[in-house]
Tab-separated table of C-alpha atoms and ligand atoms in Angstrom:
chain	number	residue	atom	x	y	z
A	1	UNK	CA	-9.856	-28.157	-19.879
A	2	UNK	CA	-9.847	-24.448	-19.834
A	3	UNK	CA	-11.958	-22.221	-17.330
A	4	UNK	CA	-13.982	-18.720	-18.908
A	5	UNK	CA	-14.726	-16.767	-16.624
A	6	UNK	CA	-18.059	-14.183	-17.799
A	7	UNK	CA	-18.791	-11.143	-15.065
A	8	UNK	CA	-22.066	-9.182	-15.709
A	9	UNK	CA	-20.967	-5.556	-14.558
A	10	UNK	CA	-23.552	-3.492	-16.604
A	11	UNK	CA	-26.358	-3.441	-14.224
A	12	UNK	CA	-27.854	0.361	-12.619
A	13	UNK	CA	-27.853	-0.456	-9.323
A	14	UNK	CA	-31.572	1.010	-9.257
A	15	UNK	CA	-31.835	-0.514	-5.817
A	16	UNK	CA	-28.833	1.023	-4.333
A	17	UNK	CA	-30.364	4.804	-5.457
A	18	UNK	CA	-33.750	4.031	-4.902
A	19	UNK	CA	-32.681	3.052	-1.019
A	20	UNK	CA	-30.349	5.901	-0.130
A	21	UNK	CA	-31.054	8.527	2.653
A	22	UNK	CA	-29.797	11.517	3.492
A	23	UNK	CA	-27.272	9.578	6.073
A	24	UNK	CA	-24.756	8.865	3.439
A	25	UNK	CA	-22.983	11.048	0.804
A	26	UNK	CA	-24.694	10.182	-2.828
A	27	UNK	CA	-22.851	8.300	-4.694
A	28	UNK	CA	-20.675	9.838	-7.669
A	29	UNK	CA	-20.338	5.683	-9.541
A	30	UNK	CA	-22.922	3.526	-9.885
A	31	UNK	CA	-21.939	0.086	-7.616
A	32	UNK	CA	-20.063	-1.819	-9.511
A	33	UNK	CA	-17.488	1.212	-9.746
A	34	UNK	CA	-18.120	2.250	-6.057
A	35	UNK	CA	-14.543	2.286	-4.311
A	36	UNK	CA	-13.701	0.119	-1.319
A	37	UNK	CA	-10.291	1.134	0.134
A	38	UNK	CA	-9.278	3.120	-3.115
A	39	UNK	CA	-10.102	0.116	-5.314
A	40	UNK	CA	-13.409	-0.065	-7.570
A	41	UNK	CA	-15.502	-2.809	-6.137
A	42	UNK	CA	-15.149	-4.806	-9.654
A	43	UNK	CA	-11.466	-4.138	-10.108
A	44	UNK	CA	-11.614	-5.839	-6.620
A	45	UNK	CA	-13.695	-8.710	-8.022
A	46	UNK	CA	-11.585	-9.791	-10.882
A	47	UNK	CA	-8.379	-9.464	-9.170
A	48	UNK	CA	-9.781	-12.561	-7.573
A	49	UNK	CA	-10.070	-14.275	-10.880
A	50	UNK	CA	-7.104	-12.622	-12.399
A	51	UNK	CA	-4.945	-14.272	-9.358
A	52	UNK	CA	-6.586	-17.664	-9.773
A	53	UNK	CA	-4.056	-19.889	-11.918
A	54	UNK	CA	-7.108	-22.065	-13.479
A	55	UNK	CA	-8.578	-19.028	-15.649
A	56	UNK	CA	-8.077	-19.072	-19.015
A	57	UNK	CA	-10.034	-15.813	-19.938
A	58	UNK	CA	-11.928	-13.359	-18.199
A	59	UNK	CA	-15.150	-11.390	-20.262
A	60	UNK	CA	-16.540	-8.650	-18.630
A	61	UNK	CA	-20.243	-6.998	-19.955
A	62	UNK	CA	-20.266	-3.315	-19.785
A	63	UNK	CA	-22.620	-0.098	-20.199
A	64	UNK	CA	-21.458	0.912	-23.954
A	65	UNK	CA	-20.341	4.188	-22.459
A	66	UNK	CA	-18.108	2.738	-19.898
A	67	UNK	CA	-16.013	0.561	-21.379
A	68	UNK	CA	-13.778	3.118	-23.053
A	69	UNK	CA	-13.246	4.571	-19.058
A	70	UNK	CA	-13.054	1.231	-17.968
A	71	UNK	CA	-10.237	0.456	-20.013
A	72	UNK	CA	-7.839	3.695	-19.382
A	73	UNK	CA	-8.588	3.082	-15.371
A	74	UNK	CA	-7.245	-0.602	-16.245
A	75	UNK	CA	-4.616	0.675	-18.180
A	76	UNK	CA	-3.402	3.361	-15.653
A	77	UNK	CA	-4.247	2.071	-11.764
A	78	UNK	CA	-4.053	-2.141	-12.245
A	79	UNK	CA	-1.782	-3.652	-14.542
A	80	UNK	CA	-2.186	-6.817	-13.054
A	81	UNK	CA	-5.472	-6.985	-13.951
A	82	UNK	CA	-4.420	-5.845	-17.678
A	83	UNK	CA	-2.064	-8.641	-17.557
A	84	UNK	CA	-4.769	-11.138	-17.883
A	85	UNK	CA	-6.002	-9.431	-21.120
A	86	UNK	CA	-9.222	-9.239	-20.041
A	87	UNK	CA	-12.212	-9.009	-22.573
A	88	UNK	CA	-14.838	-5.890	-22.128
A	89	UNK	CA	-18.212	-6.560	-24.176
A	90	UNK	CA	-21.227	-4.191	-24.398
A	91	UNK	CA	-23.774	-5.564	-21.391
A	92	UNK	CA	-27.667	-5.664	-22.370
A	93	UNK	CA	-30.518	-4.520	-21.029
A	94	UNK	CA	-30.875	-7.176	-18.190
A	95	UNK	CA	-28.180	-9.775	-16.508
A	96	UNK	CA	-28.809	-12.520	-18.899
A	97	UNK	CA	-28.580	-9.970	-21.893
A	98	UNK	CA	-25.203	-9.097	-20.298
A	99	UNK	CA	-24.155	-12.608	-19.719
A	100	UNK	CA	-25.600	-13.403	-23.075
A	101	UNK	CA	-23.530	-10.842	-24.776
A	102	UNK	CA	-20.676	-12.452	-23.395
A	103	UNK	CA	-20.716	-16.100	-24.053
A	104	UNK	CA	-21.690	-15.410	-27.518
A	105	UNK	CA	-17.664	-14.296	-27.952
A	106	UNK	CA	-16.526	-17.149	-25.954
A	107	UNK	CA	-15.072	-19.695	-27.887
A	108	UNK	CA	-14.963	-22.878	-25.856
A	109	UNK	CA	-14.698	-26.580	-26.079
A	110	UNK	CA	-18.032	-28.632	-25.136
A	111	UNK	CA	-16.289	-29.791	-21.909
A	112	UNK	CA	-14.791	-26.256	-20.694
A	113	UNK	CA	-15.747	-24.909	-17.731
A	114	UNK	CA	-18.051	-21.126	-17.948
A	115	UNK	CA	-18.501	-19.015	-14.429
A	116	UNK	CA	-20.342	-16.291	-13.943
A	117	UNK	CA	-19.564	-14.181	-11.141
A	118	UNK	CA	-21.723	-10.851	-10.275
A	119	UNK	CA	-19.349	-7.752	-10.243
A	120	UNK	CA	-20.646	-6.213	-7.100
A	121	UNK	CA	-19.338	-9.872	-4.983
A	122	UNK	CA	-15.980	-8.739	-4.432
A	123	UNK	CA	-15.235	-11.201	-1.514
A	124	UNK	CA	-15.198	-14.527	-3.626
A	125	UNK	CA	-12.164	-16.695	-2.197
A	126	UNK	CA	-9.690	-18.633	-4.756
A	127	UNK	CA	-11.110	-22.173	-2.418
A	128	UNK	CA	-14.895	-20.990	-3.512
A	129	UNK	CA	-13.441	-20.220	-7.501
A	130	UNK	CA	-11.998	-23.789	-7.381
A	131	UNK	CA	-14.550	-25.450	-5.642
A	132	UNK	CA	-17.028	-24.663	-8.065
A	133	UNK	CA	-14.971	-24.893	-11.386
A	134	UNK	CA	-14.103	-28.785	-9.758
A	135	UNK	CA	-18.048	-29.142	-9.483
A	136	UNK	CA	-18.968	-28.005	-12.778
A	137	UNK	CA	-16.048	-29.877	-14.599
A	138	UNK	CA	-17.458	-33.322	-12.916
A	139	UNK	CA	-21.355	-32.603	-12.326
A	140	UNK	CA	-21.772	-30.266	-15.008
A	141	UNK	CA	-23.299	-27.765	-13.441
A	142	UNK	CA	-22.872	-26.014	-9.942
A	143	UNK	CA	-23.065	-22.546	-8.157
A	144	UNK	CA	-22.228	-21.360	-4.641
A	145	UNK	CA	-24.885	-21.561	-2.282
A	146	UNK	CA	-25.259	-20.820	1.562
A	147	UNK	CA	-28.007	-22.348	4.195
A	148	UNK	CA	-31.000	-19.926	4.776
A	149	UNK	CA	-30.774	-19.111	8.422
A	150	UNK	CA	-34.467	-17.318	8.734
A	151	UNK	CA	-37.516	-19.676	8.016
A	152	UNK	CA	-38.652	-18.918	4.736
A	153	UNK	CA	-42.331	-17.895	3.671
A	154	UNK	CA	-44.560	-18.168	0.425
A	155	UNK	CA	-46.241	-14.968	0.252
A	156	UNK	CA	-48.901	-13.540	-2.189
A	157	UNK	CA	-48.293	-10.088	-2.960
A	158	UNK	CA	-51.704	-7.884	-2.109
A	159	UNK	CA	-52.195	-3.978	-1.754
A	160	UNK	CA	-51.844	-3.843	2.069
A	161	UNK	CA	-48.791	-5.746	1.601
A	162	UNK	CA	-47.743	-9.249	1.884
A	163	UNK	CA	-50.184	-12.356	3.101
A	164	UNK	CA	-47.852	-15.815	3.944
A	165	UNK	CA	-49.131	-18.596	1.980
A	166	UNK	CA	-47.261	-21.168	3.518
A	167	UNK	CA	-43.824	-22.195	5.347
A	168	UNK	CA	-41.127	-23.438	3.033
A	169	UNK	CA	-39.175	-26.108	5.630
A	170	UNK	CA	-35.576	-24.380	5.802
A	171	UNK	CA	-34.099	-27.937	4.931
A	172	UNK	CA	-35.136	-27.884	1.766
A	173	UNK	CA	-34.042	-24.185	0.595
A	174	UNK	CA	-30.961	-22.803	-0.197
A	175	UNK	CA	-29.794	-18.818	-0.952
A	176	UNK	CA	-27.902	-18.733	-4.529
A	177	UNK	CA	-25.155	-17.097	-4.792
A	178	UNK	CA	-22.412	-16.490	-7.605
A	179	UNK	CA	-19.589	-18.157	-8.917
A	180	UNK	CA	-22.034	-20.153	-11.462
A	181	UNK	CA	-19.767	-22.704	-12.858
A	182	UNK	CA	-21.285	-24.612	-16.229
A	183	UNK	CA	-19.354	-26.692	-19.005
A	184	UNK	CA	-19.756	-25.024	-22.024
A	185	UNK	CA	-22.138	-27.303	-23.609
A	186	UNK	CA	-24.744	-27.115	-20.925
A	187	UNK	CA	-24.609	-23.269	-20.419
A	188	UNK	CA	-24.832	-22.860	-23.897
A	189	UNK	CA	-28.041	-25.421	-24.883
A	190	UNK	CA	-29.912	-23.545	-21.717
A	191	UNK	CA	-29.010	-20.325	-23.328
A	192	UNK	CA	-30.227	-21.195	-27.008
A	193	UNK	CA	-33.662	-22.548	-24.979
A	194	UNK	CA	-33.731	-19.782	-23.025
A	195	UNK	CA	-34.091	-16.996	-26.126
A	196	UNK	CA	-35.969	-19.301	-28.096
A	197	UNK	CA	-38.879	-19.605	-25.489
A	198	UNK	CA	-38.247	-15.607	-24.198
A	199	UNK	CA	-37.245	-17.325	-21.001
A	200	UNK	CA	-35.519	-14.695	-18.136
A	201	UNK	CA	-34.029	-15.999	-15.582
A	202	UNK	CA	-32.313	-14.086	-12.369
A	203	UNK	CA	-29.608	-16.300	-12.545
A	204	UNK	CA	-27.505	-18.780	-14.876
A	205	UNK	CA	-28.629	-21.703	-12.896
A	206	UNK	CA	-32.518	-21.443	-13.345
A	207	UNK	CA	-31.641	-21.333	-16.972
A	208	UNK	CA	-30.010	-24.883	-16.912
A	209	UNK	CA	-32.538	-26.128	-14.236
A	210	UNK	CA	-35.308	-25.592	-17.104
A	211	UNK	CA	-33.024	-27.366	-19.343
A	212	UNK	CA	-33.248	-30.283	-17.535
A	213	UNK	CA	-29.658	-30.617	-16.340
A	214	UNK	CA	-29.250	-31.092	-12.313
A	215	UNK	CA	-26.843	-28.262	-10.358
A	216	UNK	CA	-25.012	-29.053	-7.597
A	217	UNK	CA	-24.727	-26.188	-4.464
A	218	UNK	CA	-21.040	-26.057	-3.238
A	219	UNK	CA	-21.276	-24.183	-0.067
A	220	UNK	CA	-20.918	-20.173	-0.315
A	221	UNK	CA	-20.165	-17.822	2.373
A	222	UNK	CA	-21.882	-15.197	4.207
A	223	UNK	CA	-19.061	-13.173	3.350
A	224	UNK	CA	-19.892	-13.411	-0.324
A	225	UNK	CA	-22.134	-10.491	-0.193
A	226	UNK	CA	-23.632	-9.073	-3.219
A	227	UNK	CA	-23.735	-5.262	-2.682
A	228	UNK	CA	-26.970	-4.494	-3.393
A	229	UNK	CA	-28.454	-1.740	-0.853
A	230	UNK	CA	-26.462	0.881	0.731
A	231	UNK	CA	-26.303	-0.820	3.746
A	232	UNK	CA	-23.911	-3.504	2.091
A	233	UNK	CA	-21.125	-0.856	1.950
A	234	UNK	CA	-20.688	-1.064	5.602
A	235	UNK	CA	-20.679	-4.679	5.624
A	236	UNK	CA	-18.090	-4.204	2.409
A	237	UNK	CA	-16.198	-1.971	4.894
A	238	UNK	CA	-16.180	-4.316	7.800
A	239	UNK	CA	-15.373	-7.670	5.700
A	240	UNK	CA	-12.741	-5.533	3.875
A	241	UNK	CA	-10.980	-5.155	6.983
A	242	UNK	CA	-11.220	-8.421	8.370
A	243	UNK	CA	-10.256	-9.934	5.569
B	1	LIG	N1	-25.971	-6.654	-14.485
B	1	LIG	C1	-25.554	-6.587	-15.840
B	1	LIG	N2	-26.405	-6.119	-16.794
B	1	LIG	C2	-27.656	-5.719	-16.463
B	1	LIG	C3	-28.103	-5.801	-15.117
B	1	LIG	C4	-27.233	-6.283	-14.139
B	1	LIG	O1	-24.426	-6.951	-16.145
B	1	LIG	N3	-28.441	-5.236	-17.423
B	1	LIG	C5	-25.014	-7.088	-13.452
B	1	LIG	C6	-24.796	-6.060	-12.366
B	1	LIG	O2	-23.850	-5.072	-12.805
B	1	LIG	C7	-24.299	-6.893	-11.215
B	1	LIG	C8	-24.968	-8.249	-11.440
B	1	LIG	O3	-25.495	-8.221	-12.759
B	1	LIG	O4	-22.907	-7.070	-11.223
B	1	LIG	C9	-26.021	-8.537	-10.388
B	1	LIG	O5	-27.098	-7.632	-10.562
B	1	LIG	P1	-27.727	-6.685	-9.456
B	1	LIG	O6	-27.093	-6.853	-8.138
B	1	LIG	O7	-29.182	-6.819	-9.605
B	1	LIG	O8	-27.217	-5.241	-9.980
B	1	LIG	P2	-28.053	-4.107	-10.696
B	1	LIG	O9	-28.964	-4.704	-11.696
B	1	LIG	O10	-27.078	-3.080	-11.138
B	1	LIG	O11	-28.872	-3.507	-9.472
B	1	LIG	P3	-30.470	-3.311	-9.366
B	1	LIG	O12	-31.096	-4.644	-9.644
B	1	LIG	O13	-30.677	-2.822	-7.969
B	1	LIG	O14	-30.807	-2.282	-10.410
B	2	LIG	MG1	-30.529	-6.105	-11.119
């Protein structure tokens, strides 16, 4: 069994400009290229993969007009990374395109293991990598997942607002995070189905949860941020150095 790894890294962080105030300096990279410590946040992510003994290949989706940049930083700052040969593709217009994009040039068996891992989650652990790939391999499906610690409303959206529609018992929800581990076969058939009904999903998962195939939740970690808002910088900061 071999073990693809696919990380979307083509996204705009519109979020991440759209919430910035005058408090911080702007940003010269979009996220995914934001430096932690001297080290692009997704150089940081794939070292995690890179270092992880059960991944065959690694296929990252990029803007068309960074991968060229991508590749000399690569080449000149992280040979280790280089080492692992890594695959750049062109992203698409949304995550799935991106993922999409990607696992059209994987060639796999039916029963080899696919993860996708968002770019901006550079604190992914080598235990949550395996945990997952061990998940998918026997259950077929499975992504990291954490507890939600606030109670959790259904809201319908108005003009003033937001009006709660009802209280979703905490028991019965978890928060989804990335790795997403799948065996070829099943991310692939929820894929096809996907395009063929103009399906999008936010995540791999929901993709093979409309396919019909169960996914298991491995537990996550708070620490497995995904840096969305400029806030999540400072968290980046303080995991960084308690890691
Ligand atoms: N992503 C991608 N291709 C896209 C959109 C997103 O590969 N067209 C990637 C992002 O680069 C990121 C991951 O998917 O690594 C998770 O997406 P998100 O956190 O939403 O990042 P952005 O889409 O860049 O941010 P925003 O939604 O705030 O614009
Ligand atoms: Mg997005």
């Amino acid at each position: 069994m071999k073990v693809f790894v696919i990380i979307p890294a083509a996204g705009l962080g519109t979020r991440m400009i759209s919430a910035w105030s005058g408090k911080r300096e702007k940003p010269v990279a979009t996220k995914q290229f934001t430096e932690l410590d001297g080290v692009p946040v997704l150089v940081r992510t794939l070292a995690n993969f890179a270092g992880s003994p059960d991944v065959s290949q690694i296929y990252v989706a990029l803007r068309a007009s960074e991968i060229g940049p991508f590749r000399e930083r690569l080449r000149k700052d992280f040979p280790e990374i280089v080492a692992k040969n890594p695959v750049l593709v062109e992203g698409g217009e949304h995550r799935q395109a991106s993922v999409g994009n990607a696992l059209a040039q994987v060639s796999a068996a039916s029963d080899d293991v696919v993860l996708v891992h968002d770019a901006v989650r550079p604190f992914v652990t080598h235990d949550m990598i395996r945990e997952v790939i061990q998940a998918a391999q026997r259950y077929g499906a499975a992504i990291a997942g954490v507890p939600a610690v606030d109670t959790v409303k259904q809201v319908e959206r108005t003009a003033e607002g937001a009006v709660i529609k009802a209280t979703i018992p905490r028991q019965q929800v978890v928060l989804a995070q990335t790795p997403q581990g799948f065996r070829y076969e099943v991310l692939k058939k929820a894929f096809d189905e996907a395009t063929a009904d103009g399906f999008a999903g936010t995540d791999e998962a929901s993709l093979v949860e409309r396919s019909g195939h169960p996914v298991m939740v491995v537990m996550g970690a708070a620490s497995n941020i995904k840096i969305t808002t400029p806030a999540d910088f400072d968290l980046a900061e303080f995991y960084l150095k308690h890691s």
